[in-house]
Short mmCIF file of N, CA and C in Angstrom, two decimals:
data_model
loop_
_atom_site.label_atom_id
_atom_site.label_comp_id
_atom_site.label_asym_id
_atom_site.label_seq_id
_atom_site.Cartn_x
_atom_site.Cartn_y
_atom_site.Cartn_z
N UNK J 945 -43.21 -29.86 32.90
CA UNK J 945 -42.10 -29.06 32.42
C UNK J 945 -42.62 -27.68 31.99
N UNK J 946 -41.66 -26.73 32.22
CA UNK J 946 -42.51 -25.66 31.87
C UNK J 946 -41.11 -24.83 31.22
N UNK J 947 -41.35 -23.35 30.61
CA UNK J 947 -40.80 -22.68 29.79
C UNK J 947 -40.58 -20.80 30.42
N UNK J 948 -39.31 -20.74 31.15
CA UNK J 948 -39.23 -19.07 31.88
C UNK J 948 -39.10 -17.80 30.56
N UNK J 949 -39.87 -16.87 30.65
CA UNK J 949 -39.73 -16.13 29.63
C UNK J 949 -39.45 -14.94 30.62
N UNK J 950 -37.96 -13.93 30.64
CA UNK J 950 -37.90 -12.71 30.90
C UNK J 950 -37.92 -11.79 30.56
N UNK J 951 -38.05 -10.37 31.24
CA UNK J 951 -38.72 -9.34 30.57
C UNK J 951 -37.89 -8.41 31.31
N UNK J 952 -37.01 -7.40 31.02
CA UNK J 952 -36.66 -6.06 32.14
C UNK J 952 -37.28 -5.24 32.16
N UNK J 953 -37.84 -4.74 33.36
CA UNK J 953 -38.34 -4.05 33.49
C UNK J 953 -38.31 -2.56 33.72
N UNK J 954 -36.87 -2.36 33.16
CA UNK J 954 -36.43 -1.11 32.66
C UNK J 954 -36.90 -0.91 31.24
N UNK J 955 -37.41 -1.47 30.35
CA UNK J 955 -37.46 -2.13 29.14
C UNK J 955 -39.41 -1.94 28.76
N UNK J 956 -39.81 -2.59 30.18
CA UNK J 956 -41.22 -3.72 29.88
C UNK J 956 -42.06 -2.75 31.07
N UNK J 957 -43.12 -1.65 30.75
CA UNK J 957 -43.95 -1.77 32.11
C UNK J 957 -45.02 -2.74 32.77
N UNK J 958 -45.12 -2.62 33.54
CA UNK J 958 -46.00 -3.86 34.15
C UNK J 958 -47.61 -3.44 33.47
N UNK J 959 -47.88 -2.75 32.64
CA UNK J 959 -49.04 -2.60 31.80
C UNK J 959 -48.61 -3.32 30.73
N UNK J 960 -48.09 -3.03 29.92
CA UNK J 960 -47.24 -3.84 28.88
C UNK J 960 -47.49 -5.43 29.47
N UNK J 961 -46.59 -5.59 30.23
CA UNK J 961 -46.99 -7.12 30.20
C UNK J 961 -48.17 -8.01 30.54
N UNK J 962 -48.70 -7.33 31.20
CA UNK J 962 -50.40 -7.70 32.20
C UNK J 962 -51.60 -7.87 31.04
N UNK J 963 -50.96 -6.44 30.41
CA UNK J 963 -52.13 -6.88 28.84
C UNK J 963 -51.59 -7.46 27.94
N UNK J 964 -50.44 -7.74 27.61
CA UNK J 964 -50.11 -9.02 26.87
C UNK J 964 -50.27 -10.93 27.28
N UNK J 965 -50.16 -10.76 28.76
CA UNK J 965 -50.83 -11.94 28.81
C UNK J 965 -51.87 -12.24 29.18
N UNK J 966 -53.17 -11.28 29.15
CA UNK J 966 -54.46 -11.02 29.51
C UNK J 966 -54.82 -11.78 27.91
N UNK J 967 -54.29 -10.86 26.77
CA UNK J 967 -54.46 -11.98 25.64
C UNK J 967 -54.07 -12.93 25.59
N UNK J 968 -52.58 -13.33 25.91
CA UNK J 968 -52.51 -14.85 25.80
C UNK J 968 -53.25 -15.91 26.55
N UNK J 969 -54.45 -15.18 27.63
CA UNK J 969 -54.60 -16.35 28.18
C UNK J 969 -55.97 -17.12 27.34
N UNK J 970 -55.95 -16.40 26.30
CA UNK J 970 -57.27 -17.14 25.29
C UNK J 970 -55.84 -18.43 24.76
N UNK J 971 -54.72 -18.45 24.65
CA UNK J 971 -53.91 -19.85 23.89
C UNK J 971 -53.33 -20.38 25.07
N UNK J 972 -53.26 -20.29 26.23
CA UNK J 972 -52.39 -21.22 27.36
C UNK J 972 -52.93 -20.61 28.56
N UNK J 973 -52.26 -21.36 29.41
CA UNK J 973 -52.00 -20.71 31.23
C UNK J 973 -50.54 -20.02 31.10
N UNK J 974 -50.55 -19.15 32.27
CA UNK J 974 -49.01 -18.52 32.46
C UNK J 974 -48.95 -18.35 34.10
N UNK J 975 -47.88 -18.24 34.26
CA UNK J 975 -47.51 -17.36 35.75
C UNK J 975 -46.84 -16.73 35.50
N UNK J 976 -47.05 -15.73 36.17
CA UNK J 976 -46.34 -14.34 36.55
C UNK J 976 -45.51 -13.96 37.67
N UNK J 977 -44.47 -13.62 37.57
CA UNK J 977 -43.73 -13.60 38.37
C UNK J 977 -42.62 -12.71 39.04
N UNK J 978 -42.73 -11.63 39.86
CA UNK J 978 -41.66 -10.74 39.68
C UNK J 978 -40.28 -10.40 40.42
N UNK J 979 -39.44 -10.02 40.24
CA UNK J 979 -37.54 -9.31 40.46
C UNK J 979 -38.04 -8.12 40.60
N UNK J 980 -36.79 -7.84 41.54
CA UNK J 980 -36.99 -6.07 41.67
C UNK J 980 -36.22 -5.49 40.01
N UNK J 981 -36.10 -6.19 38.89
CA UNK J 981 -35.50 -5.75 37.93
C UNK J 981 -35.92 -6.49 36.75
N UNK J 982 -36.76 -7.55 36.84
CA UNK J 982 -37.33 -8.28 35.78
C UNK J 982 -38.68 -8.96 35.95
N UNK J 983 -39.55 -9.62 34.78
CA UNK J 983 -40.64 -9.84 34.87
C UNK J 983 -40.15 -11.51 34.40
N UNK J 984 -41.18 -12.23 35.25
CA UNK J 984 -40.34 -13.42 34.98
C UNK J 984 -42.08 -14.21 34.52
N UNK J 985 -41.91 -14.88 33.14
CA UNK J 985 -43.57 -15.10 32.88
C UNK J 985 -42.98 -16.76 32.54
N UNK J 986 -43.96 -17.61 33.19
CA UNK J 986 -43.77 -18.97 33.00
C UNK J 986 -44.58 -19.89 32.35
N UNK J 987 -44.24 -20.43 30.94
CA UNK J 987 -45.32 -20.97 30.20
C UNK J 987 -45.35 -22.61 30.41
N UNK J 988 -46.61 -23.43 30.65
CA UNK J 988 -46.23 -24.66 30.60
C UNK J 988 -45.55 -25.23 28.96
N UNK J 989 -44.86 -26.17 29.05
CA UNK J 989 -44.17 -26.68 27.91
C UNK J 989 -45.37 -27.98 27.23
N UNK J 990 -45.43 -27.66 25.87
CA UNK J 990 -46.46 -28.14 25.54
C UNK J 990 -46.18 -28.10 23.68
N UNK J 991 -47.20 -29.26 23.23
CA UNK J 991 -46.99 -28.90 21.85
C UNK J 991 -46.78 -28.06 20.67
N UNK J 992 -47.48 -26.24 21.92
CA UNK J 992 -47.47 -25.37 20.99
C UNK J 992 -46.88 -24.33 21.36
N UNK J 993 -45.63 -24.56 22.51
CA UNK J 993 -44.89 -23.59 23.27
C UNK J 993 -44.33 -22.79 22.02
N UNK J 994 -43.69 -23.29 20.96
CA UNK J 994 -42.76 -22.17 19.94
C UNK J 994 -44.05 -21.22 19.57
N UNK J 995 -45.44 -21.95 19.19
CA UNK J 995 -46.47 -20.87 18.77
C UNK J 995 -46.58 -20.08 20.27
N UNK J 996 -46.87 -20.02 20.99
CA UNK J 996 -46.90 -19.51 22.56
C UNK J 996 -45.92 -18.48 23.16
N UNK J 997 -44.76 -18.76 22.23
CA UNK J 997 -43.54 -17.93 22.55
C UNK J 997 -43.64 -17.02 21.77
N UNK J 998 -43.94 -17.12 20.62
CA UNK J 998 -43.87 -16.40 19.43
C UNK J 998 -45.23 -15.14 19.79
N UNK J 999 -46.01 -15.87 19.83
CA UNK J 999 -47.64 -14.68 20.30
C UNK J 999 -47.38 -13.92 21.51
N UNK J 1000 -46.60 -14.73 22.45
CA UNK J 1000 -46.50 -13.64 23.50
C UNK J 1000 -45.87 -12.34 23.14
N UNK J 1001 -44.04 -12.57 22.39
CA UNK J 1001 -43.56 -12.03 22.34
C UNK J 1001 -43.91 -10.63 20.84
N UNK J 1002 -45.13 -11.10 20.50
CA UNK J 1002 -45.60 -10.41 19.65
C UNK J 1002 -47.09 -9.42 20.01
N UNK J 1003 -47.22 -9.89 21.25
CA UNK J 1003 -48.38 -9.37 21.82
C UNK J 1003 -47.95 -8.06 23.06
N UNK J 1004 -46.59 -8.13 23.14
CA UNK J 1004 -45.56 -7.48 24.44
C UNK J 1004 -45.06 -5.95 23.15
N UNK J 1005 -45.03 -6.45 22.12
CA UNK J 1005 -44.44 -5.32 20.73
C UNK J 1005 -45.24 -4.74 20.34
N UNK J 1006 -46.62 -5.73 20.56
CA UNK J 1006 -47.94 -4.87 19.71
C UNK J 1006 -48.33 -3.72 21.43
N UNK J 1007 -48.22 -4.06 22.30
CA UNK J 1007 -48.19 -3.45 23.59
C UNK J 1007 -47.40 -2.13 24.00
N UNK J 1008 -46.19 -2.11 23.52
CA UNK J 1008 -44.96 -1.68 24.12
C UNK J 1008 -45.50 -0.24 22.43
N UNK J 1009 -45.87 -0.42 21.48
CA UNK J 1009 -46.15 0.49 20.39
C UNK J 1009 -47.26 0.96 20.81
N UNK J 1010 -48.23 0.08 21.09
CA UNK J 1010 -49.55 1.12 21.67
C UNK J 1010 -49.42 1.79 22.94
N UNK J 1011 -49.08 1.75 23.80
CA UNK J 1011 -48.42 2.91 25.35
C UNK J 1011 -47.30 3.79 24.89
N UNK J 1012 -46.48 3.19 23.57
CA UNK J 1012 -45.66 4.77 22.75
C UNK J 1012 -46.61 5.63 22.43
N UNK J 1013 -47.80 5.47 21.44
CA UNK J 1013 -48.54 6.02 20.89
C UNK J 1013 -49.58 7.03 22.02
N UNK J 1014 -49.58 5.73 22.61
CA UNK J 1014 -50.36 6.96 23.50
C UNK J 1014 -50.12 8.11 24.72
N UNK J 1015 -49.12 7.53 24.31
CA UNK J 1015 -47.71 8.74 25.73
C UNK J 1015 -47.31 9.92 24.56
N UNK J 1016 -47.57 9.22 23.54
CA UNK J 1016 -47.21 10.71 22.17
C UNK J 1016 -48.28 11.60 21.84
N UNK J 1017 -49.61 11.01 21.89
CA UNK J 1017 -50.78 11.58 21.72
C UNK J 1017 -51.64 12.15 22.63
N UNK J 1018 -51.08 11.76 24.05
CA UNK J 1018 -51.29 12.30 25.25
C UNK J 1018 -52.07 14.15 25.13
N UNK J 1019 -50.85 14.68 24.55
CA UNK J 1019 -51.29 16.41 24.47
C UNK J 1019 -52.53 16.84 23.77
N UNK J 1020 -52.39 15.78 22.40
CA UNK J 1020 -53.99 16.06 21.37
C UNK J 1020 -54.89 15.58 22.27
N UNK J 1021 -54.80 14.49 22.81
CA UNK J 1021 -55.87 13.81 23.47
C UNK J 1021 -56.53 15.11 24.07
N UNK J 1022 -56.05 15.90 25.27
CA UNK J 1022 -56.22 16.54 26.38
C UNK J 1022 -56.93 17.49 25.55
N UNK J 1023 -56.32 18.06 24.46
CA UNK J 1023 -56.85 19.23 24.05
C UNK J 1023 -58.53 19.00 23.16
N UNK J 1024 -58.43 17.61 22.94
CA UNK J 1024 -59.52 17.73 21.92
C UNK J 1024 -60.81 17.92 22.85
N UNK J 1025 -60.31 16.88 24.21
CA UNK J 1025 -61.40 17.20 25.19
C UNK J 1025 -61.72 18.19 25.88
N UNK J 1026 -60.64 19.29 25.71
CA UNK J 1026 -60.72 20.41 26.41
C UNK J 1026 -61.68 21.06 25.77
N UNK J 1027 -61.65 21.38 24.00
CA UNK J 1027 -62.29 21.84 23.35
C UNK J 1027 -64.23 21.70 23.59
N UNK J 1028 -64.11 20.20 23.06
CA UNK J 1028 -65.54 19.32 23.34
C UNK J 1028 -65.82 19.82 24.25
N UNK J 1029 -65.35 19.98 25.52
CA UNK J 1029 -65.97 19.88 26.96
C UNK J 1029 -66.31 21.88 26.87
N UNK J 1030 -65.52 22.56 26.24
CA UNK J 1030 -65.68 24.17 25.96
C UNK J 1030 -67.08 24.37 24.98
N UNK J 1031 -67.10 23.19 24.22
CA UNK J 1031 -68.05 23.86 23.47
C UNK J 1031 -69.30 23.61 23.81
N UNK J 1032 -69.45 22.27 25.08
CA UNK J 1032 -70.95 21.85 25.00
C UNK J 1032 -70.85 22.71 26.40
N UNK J 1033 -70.40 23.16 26.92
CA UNK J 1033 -70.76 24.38 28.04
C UNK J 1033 -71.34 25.77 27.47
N UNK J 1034 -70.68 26.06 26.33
CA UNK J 1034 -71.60 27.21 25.74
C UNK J 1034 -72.77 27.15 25.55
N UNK J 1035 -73.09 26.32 25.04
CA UNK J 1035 -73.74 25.52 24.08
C UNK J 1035 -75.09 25.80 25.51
N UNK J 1036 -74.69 25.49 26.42
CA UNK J 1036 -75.77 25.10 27.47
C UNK J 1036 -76.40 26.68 27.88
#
C-alpha cells in the first residue's frame, strides 16, 4: 500500500522538490512522478507515513524559503563577487 502526495507545479519547482526528497531519502523510499501540471511523489504506507508526511512537507517549505532567498539575494551575491574578483586583479 502506498501513500500519493501532490505538488503543482505552478506552485513547486522541480528543484524544490528533488532536494526535498534527496533529504527524505535518509527516513523512507519515494517515487517520483510527473503531470504536465503536477508533481506526483509516492510514499510507501508504513508505520511512520504521518511522520513521513509531515518531514516531507516540511522539507518542500524549508526549500521553497531557501530558492526565495536566494532569487532575492541574487543582486548582492553578483556584486560582492564582482568586487572580490576587482580587487584581487589589482592586487596582481
Amino acid at each position: 500500500m502506498t501513500v500519493d502526495i501532490v505538488f503543482s507545479k505552478q506552485t513547486h519547482s522541480e528543484l524544490v522538490i528533488r532536494k526535498s526528497l534527496y533529504w527524505l531519502s535518509s527516513s523512507t523510499s519515494w517515487e517520483l512522478n510527473e503531470t504536465e501540471g503536477e508533481w506526483a511523489i509516492t510514499l510507501p504506507a508504513s508505520d511512520h507515513i504521518d511522520q513521513n508526511h509531515r518531514e516531507l512537507h516540511r522539507l518542500v517549505n524549508d526549500h521553497i524559503l531557501r530558492e526565495r532567498i536566494s532569487s532575492q539575494t541574487q543582486d548582492i551575491r553578483k556584486s560582492i563577487i564582482s568586487k572580490v574578483l576587482r580587487d584581487i586583479e589589482e592586487s596582481i
